[in-house]
mmCIF file of C-alpha atoms in Angstrom:
data_model
loop_
_atom_site.group_PDB
_atom_site.id
_atom_site.type_symbol
_atom_site.label_atom_id
_atom_site.label_comp_id
_atom_site.label_asym_id
_atom_site.label_seq_id
_atom_site.Cartn_x
_atom_site.Cartn_y
_atom_site.Cartn_z
ATOM 1 C CA MET Y 1 -0.020 0.004 0.006
ATOM 2 C CA THR Y 2 2.912 2.388 0.687
ATOM 3 C CA ASP Y 3 3.706 2.537 -3.041
ATOM 4 C CA LEU Y 4 0.304 4.001 -3.830
ATOM 5 C CA PRO Y 5 0.217 7.774 -4.480
ATOM 6 C CA GLY Y 6 -0.291 9.651 -1.193
ATOM 7 C CA ILE Y 7 -3.016 12.340 -1.134
ATOM 8 C CA VAL Y 8 -3.549 15.220 1.288
ATOM 9 C CA ILE Y 9 -6.997 16.701 1.761
ATOM 10 C CA THR Y 10 -7.341 20.413 2.633
ATOM 11 C CA GLY Y 11 -10.460 21.659 4.414
ATOM 12 C CA ALA Y 12 -10.765 18.196 5.943
ATOM 13 C CA SER Y 13 -13.719 19.004 8.147
ATOM 14 C CA GLY Y 14 -15.939 20.304 5.347
ATOM 15 C CA ARG Y 15 -18.533 18.192 3.578
ATOM 16 C CA MET Y 16 -16.355 17.710 0.505
ATOM 17 C CA GLY Y 17 -13.255 17.179 2.672
ATOM 18 C CA GLN Y 18 -14.916 14.328 4.528
ATOM 19 C CA MET Y 19 -16.286 12.862 1.336
ATOM 20 C CA LEU Y 20 -12.814 12.938 -0.214
ATOM 21 C CA ILE Y 21 -11.308 11.211 2.829
ATOM 22 C CA LYS Y 22 -13.911 8.431 2.615
ATOM 23 C CA THR Y 23 -13.386 8.050 -1.130
ATOM 24 C CA ILE Y 24 -9.637 7.682 -0.733
ATOM 25 C CA GLN Y 25 -10.063 5.219 2.088
ATOM 26 C CA GLU Y 26 -12.271 3.086 -0.189
ATOM 27 C CA SER Y 27 -9.826 3.348 -3.096
ATOM 28 C CA ASP Y 28 -7.279 0.668 -3.967
ATOM 29 C CA LYS Y 29 -5.319 3.188 -6.082
ATOM 30 C CA ALA Y 30 -4.466 5.885 -3.567
ATOM 31 C CA ARG Y 31 -3.802 6.398 0.132
ATOM 32 C CA LEU Y 32 -4.529 9.203 2.615
ATOM 33 C CA VAL Y 33 -1.331 10.706 3.977
ATOM 34 C CA GLY Y 34 -2.515 14.057 5.338
ATOM 35 C CA ALA Y 35 -5.448 16.220 6.388
ATOM 36 C CA VAL Y 36 -5.192 20.039 6.685
ATOM 37 C CA GLU Y 37 -7.375 22.513 8.534
ATOM 38 C CA ARG Y 38 -6.990 26.167 9.356
ATOM 39 C CA ALA Y 39 -5.071 27.179 12.498
ATOM 40 C CA GLY Y 40 -7.236 27.123 15.571
ATOM 41 C CA HIS Y 41 -9.721 24.618 14.186
ATOM 42 C CA ASP Y 42 -10.779 22.084 16.826
ATOM 43 C CA TRP Y 43 -9.843 19.132 14.556
ATOM 44 C CA VAL Y 44 -6.167 20.152 14.522
ATOM 45 C CA GLY Y 45 -4.133 17.582 16.465
ATOM 46 C CA ARG Y 46 -6.825 14.907 16.298
ATOM 47 C CA ASP Y 47 -6.870 11.769 14.239
ATOM 48 C CA VAL Y 48 -9.005 12.648 11.249
ATOM 49 C CA GLY Y 49 -10.986 9.383 11.382
ATOM 50 C CA GLU Y 50 -11.956 9.966 15.000
ATOM 51 C CA ALA Y 51 -12.734 13.619 14.288
ATOM 52 C CA MET Y 52 -15.171 12.389 11.636
ATOM 53 C CA GLY Y 53 -16.852 10.142 14.196
ATOM 54 C CA GLY Y 54 -15.330 6.874 13.108
ATOM 55 C CA ALA Y 55 -12.283 4.665 13.626
ATOM 56 C CA ALA Y 56 -8.803 6.090 13.742
ATOM 57 C CA LEU Y 57 -7.103 6.321 10.358
ATOM 58 C CA GLY Y 58 -3.577 7.019 11.550
ATOM 59 C CA VAL Y 59 -3.592 10.541 10.014
ATOM 60 C CA THR Y 60 -3.456 13.516 12.288
ATOM 61 C CA VAL Y 61 -5.089 16.802 11.194
ATOM 62 C CA THR Y 62 -2.525 19.558 10.918
ATOM 63 C CA ASP Y 63 -2.474 23.286 10.170
ATOM 64 C CA ASP Y 64 1.010 23.014 8.652
ATOM 65 C CA ALA Y 65 0.314 22.547 4.968
ATOM 66 C CA LEU Y 66 3.992 22.466 3.877
ATOM 67 C CA GLU Y 67 4.751 19.578 6.242
ATOM 68 C CA ALA Y 68 1.685 17.682 5.009
ATOM 69 C CA PHE Y 69 2.312 18.339 1.314
ATOM 70 C CA SER Y 70 5.959 17.364 1.554
ATOM 71 C CA LYS Y 71 4.842 13.774 2.304
ATOM 72 C CA ALA Y 72 2.397 13.571 -0.568
ATOM 73 C CA GLN Y 73 2.206 13.122 -4.323
ATOM 74 C CA ALA Y 74 -1.078 15.103 -4.568
ATOM 75 C CA VAL Y 75 -3.293 17.477 -2.719
ATOM 76 C CA ILE Y 76 -7.009 17.824 -3.292
ATOM 77 C CA ASP Y 77 -8.363 21.244 -2.470
ATOM 78 C CA PHE Y 78 -12.057 22.219 -2.187
ATOM 79 C CA THR Y 79 -11.663 25.302 0.099
ATOM 80 C CA ALA Y 80 -11.870 29.046 -0.649
ATOM 81 C CA PRO Y 81 -10.130 31.188 -3.273
ATOM 82 C CA ALA Y 82 -7.635 32.872 -0.943
ATOM 83 C CA ALA Y 83 -6.659 29.576 0.680
ATOM 84 C CA THR Y 84 -6.350 27.838 -2.675
ATOM 85 C CA ILE Y 85 -3.918 30.448 -3.941
ATOM 86 C CA GLU Y 86 -1.698 29.920 -0.944
ATOM 87 C CA PHE Y 87 -1.999 26.136 -1.180
ATOM 88 C CA SER Y 88 -0.935 26.379 -4.845
ATOM 89 C CA LYS Y 89 2.349 28.009 -3.820
ATOM 90 C CA ILE Y 90 3.008 25.290 -1.227
ATOM 91 C CA ALA Y 91 2.068 22.449 -3.623
ATOM 92 C CA ALA Y 92 4.462 23.898 -6.201
ATOM 93 C CA GLN Y 93 7.200 24.030 -3.553
ATOM 94 C CA ALA Y 94 6.506 20.393 -2.671
ATOM 95 C CA ARG Y 95 6.188 19.428 -6.381
ATOM 96 C CA CYS Y 96 2.901 17.616 -5.826
ATOM 97 C CA VAL Y 97 -0.176 17.593 -8.049
ATOM 98 C CA HIS Y 98 -2.684 20.211 -6.964
ATOM 99 C CA VAL Y 99 -6.253 19.276 -7.781
ATOM 100 C CA ILE Y 100 -8.539 22.345 -7.332
ATOM 101 C CA GLY Y 101 -12.282 22.037 -6.971
ATOM 102 C CA THR Y 102 -12.631 25.424 -5.274
ATOM 103 C CA THR Y 103 -15.343 27.557 -6.911
ATOM 104 C CA GLY Y 104 -16.045 31.274 -6.883
ATOM 105 C CA MET Y 105 -12.565 32.254 -8.080
ATOM 106 C CA SER Y 106 -12.280 35.491 -9.998
ATOM 107 C CA GLU Y 107 -10.220 35.833 -13.176
ATOM 108 C CA ASP Y 108 -7.552 37.655 -11.124
ATOM 109 C CA GLU Y 109 -7.434 34.861 -8.542
ATOM 110 C CA ILE Y 110 -7.163 32.252 -11.271
ATOM 111 C CA ALA Y 111 -4.307 34.220 -12.832
ATOM 112 C CA GLN Y 112 -2.463 34.023 -9.490
ATOM 113 C CA LEU Y 113 -2.196 30.228 -9.957
ATOM 114 C CA GLU Y 114 -0.018 30.612 -13.053
ATOM 115 C CA PRO Y 115 3.361 30.928 -11.327
ATOM 116 C CA SER Y 116 2.728 27.698 -9.404
ATOM 117 C CA ALA Y 117 1.800 25.852 -12.577
ATOM 118 C CA ARG Y 118 5.265 26.493 -13.896
ATOM 119 C CA HIS Y 119 6.628 24.118 -11.259
ATOM 120 C CA ALA Y 120 3.818 21.631 -10.611
ATOM 121 C CA VAL Y 121 0.697 20.097 -12.148
ATOM 122 C CA ILE Y 122 -2.545 21.955 -11.398
ATOM 123 C CA VAL Y 123 -5.858 20.332 -12.366
ATOM 124 C CA ARG Y 124 -8.618 22.902 -11.828
ATOM 125 C CA ALA Y 125 -12.316 22.461 -12.692
ATOM 126 C CA GLY Y 126 -15.531 24.027 -11.496
ATOM 127 C CA ASN Y 127 -16.956 20.493 -11.510
ATOM 128 C CA MET Y 128 -15.148 17.166 -11.316
ATOM 129 C CA SER Y 129 -17.937 14.861 -12.554
ATOM 130 C CA LEU Y 130 -17.789 12.948 -15.846
ATOM 131 C CA GLY Y 131 -21.395 13.815 -16.676
ATOM 132 C CA VAL Y 132 -20.935 17.568 -16.281
ATOM 133 C CA ASN Y 133 -17.812 17.578 -18.434
ATOM 134 C CA LEU Y 134 -19.710 15.690 -21.127
ATOM 135 C CA LEU Y 135 -22.477 18.261 -20.763
ATOM 136 C CA MET Y 136 -19.958 21.025 -21.393
ATOM 137 C CA GLN Y 137 -18.903 19.417 -24.678
ATOM 138 C CA LEU Y 138 -22.553 18.986 -25.726
ATOM 139 C CA THR Y 139 -23.294 22.600 -24.822
ATOM 140 C CA LYS Y 140 -20.464 23.868 -26.998
ATOM 141 C CA LYS Y 141 -21.605 21.751 -29.967
ATOM 142 C CA VAL Y 142 -25.270 22.750 -29.686
ATOM 143 C CA ALA Y 143 -24.385 26.420 -29.308
ATOM 144 C CA ALA Y 144 -22.240 26.252 -32.365
ATOM 145 C CA ALA Y 145 -25.035 24.668 -34.387
ATOM 146 C CA LEU Y 146 -27.712 27.175 -33.439
ATOM 147 C CA ASP Y 147 -27.818 30.910 -34.245
ATOM 148 C CA GLU Y 148 -28.915 33.810 -32.034
ATOM 149 C CA ASP Y 149 -32.584 33.090 -32.698
ATOM 150 C CA PHE Y 150 -32.085 30.613 -29.839
ATOM 151 C CA ASP Y 151 -31.697 32.304 -26.463
ATOM 152 C CA ILE Y 152 -29.328 30.508 -24.045
ATOM 153 C CA GLU Y 153 -30.080 30.302 -20.390
ATOM 154 C CA VAL Y 154 -27.981 28.365 -17.802
ATOM 155 C CA ILE Y 155 -30.179 27.382 -14.854
ATOM 156 C CA GLU Y 156 -28.564 25.975 -11.715
ATOM 157 C CA ALA Y 157 -29.733 24.793 -8.311
ATOM 158 C CA HIS Y 158 -27.731 24.029 -5.160
ATOM 159 C CA HIS Y 159 -28.205 23.587 -1.400
ATOM 160 C CA HIS Y 160 -28.825 26.591 0.798
ATOM 161 C CA HIS Y 161 -25.260 26.519 2.251
ATOM 162 C CA LYS Y 162 -23.601 27.388 -1.084
ATOM 163 C CA VAL Y 163 -21.984 30.825 -0.880
ATOM 164 C CA ASP Y 164 -21.179 31.632 -4.535
ATOM 165 C CA ALA Y 165 -23.579 32.263 -7.444
ATOM 166 C CA PRO Y 166 -23.706 31.423 -10.254
ATOM 167 C CA SER Y 167 -21.950 28.152 -9.491
ATOM 168 C CA GLY Y 168 -18.587 27.357 -10.951
ATOM 169 C CA THR Y 169 -20.267 24.688 -13.057
ATOM 170 C CA ALA Y 170 -22.810 27.156 -14.420
ATOM 171 C CA LEU Y 171 -20.033 29.540 -15.429
ATOM 172 C CA MET Y 172 -18.215 26.626 -17.136
ATOM 173 C CA LEU Y 173 -21.333 25.846 -19.092
ATOM 174 C CA GLY Y 174 -21.722 29.537 -19.972
ATOM 175 C CA GLU Y 175 -18.100 29.597 -21.201
ATOM 176 C CA ALA Y 176 -18.770 26.462 -23.301
ATOM 177 C CA ALA Y 177 -21.811 28.089 -24.889
ATOM 178 C CA ALA Y 178 -19.911 31.269 -25.610
ATOM 179 C CA GLU Y 179 -17.040 29.316 -27.094
ATOM 180 C CA GLY Y 180 -19.480 27.474 -29.344
ATOM 181 C CA ARG Y 181 -20.798 30.799 -30.581
ATOM 182 C CA GLY Y 182 -17.336 32.299 -30.984
ATOM 183 C CA VAL Y 183 -17.854 35.067 -28.455
ATOM 184 C CA LYS Y 184 -16.430 36.023 -25.007
ATOM 185 C CA LEU Y 185 -18.750 35.224 -22.161
ATOM 186 C CA SER Y 186 -17.882 38.476 -20.470
ATOM 187 C CA ASP Y 187 -19.371 40.342 -23.457
ATOM 188 C CA VAL Y 188 -22.710 38.540 -23.524
ATOM 189 C CA GLU Y 189 -23.414 37.280 -19.983
ATOM 190 C CA ASP Y 190 -26.567 38.413 -18.131
ATOM 191 C CA ARG Y 191 -26.315 37.454 -14.437
ATOM 192 C CA ALA Y 192 -28.870 39.691 -12.776
ATOM 193 C CA ARG Y 193 -32.526 40.533 -13.502
ATOM 194 C CA ASP Y 194 -34.639 42.511 -11.104
ATOM 195 C CA GLY Y 195 -37.372 45.014 -11.676
ATOM 196 C CA ILE Y 196 -38.114 46.544 -15.087
ATOM 197 C CA THR Y 197 -35.104 45.202 -17.015
ATOM 198 C CA GLY Y 198 -36.452 45.552 -20.554
ATOM 199 C CA ALA Y 199 -36.490 42.839 -23.161
ATOM 200 C CA ARG Y 200 -33.818 40.255 -23.340
ATOM 201 C CA LYS Y 201 -30.885 41.275 -25.528
ATOM 202 C CA LYS Y 202 -30.392 39.021 -28.529
ATOM 203 C CA GLY Y 203 -27.301 36.905 -28.202
ATOM 204 C CA ASP Y 204 -27.028 37.176 -24.436
ATOM 205 C CA ILE Y 205 -26.263 34.122 -22.315
ATOM 206 C CA GLY Y 206 -28.353 34.331 -19.119
ATOM 207 C CA PHE Y 207 -27.917 32.768 -15.731
ATOM 208 C CA SER Y 208 -30.669 31.762 -13.285
ATOM 209 C CA VAL Y 209 -29.863 30.626 -9.739
ATOM 210 C CA ILE Y 210 -31.834 28.549 -7.261
ATOM 211 C CA ARG Y 211 -30.752 27.913 -3.675
ATOM 212 C CA GLY Y 212 -32.641 25.591 -1.309
ATOM 213 C CA GLY Y 213 -32.617 22.577 0.901
ATOM 214 C CA ASP Y 214 -29.987 19.900 0.318
ATOM 215 C CA ILE Y 215 -29.812 20.006 -3.478
ATOM 216 C CA VAL Y 216 -26.431 18.534 -4.404
ATOM 217 C CA GLY Y 217 -26.306 20.159 -7.857
ATOM 218 C CA GLU Y 218 -28.567 20.490 -10.845
ATOM 219 C CA HIS Y 219 -27.689 22.248 -14.109
ATOM 220 C CA ASP Y 220 -29.776 22.904 -17.231
ATOM 221 C CA VAL Y 221 -28.693 24.604 -20.415
ATOM 222 C CA LEU Y 222 -31.825 25.889 -22.159
ATOM 223 C CA PHE Y 223 -31.800 26.840 -25.831
ATOM 224 C CA ALA Y 224 -35.117 28.567 -26.518
ATOM 225 C CA ALA Y 225 -36.448 29.880 -29.791
ATOM 226 C CA ALA Y 226 -39.926 30.691 -31.112
ATOM 227 C CA GLY Y 227 -41.875 27.427 -31.163
ATOM 228 C CA GLU Y 228 -39.179 25.124 -29.781
ATOM 229 C CA ARG Y 229 -36.789 24.495 -26.903
ATOM 230 C CA ILE Y 230 -33.804 22.223 -26.320
ATOM 231 C CA VAL Y 231 -32.783 21.419 -22.732
ATOM 232 C CA LEU Y 232 -29.506 19.737 -21.786
ATOM 233 C CA ARG Y 233 -29.548 18.596 -18.133
ATOM 234 C CA HIS Y 234 -27.261 17.127 -15.505
ATOM 235 C CA MET Y 235 -28.497 16.197 -12.045
ATOM 236 C CA ALA Y 236 -26.130 15.178 -9.230
ATOM 237 C CA THR Y 237 -27.682 13.206 -6.375
ATOM 238 C CA ASP Y 238 -24.488 12.207 -4.543
ATOM 239 C CA ARG Y 239 -21.518 14.376 -3.693
ATOM 240 C CA ALA Y 240 -19.320 11.332 -4.092
ATOM 241 C CA ILE Y 241 -19.254 11.814 -7.888
ATOM 242 C CA PHE Y 242 -17.142 14.990 -7.348
ATOM 243 C CA ALA Y 243 -14.848 13.212 -4.950
ATOM 244 C CA ARG Y 244 -14.289 10.283 -7.304
ATOM 245 C CA GLY Y 245 -13.503 12.672 -10.161
ATOM 246 C CA ALA Y 246 -11.053 14.615 -8.002
ATOM 247 C CA VAL Y 247 -9.183 11.431 -7.003
ATOM 248 C CA LYS Y 248 -9.085 10.345 -10.645
ATOM 249 C CA ALA Y 249 -7.537 13.760 -11.484
ATOM 250 C CA ALA Y 250 -4.931 13.408 -8.730
ATOM 251 C CA LEU Y 251 -3.861 10.014 -10.078
ATOM 252 C CA TRP Y 252 -3.944 11.199 -13.718
ATOM 253 C CA GLY Y 253 -1.604 14.040 -12.943
ATOM 254 C CA GLN Y 254 1.215 11.885 -11.511
ATOM 255 C CA ASP Y 255 3.182 11.577 -14.764
ATOM 256 C CA LYS Y 256 2.280 14.879 -16.376
ATOM 257 C CA ALA Y 257 4.508 17.884 -17.010
ATOM 258 C CA PRO Y 258 3.958 21.007 -14.905
ATOM 259 C CA GLY Y 259 1.111 23.127 -16.247
ATOM 260 C CA GLU Y 260 -2.571 23.921 -15.876
ATOM 261 C CA TYR Y 261 -5.083 21.199 -16.848
ATOM 262 C CA ASP Y 262 -8.772 20.591 -16.469
ATOM 263 C CA MET Y 263 -11.159 17.637 -16.345
ATOM 264 C CA VAL Y 264 -11.519 17.593 -20.144
ATOM 265 C CA ASP Y 265 -7.830 16.756 -20.202
ATOM 266 C CA VAL Y 266 -8.215 14.132 -17.450
ATOM 267 C CA LEU Y 267 -11.113 12.427 -19.169
ATOM 268 C CA GLY Y 268 -9.591 12.724 -22.675
ATOM 269 C CA LEU Y 269 -12.760 14.434 -24.040
#
């Protein structure tokens, strides 16, 4: 087992952190070698398995990311933009694959990952699932086939704890649609409608956001024209699909040259 790639999980106490730990424990292709939490968190210093309410796993939660990363071949990071930027620097220093599932990153924040990618592999995606990445490719193809008589709307729903909107996945789908049409999303996106907004502008790509309950993640791409509609849909019912995709990315990156990659690369789509 010690020859399997070792993976560190950041934000270990979070929902995705715990799901990632469980996924690695169930995998016969990777092993858990570290768990990181912020300084002062009550999990720091405890065995991560016991902190999760189960049996000891022999991995102590630490707030020293460099120490944890130095023992690993990969780190999987579903935290927050500022933390992810700092983790990218440490992962580059440790020369381990950095898999980033953090959402809500601005273009400036994403640009701050570039120096790290010169020294280590970064795999970043707004969504790690196979189905969503297939949906992206379909969205691009349909958008390329239809003209502006078809309005495009990306509709997404998530649980009430989610802090960013639109979701990273929704923005990925919007980018795919814009790429299919040969335009920049920033030039045609419509993210907010409230009050008397006037008629929809032809060619715009709109976003609609739903937050409620325990919805794991639902994404529709609607192409609507006079007399007909096309709807592409992906529904996630188990957060484990994102964890499995992230572990797959961590393993895929082991023999790759430093640089920035995404799940399309991982899945060979």
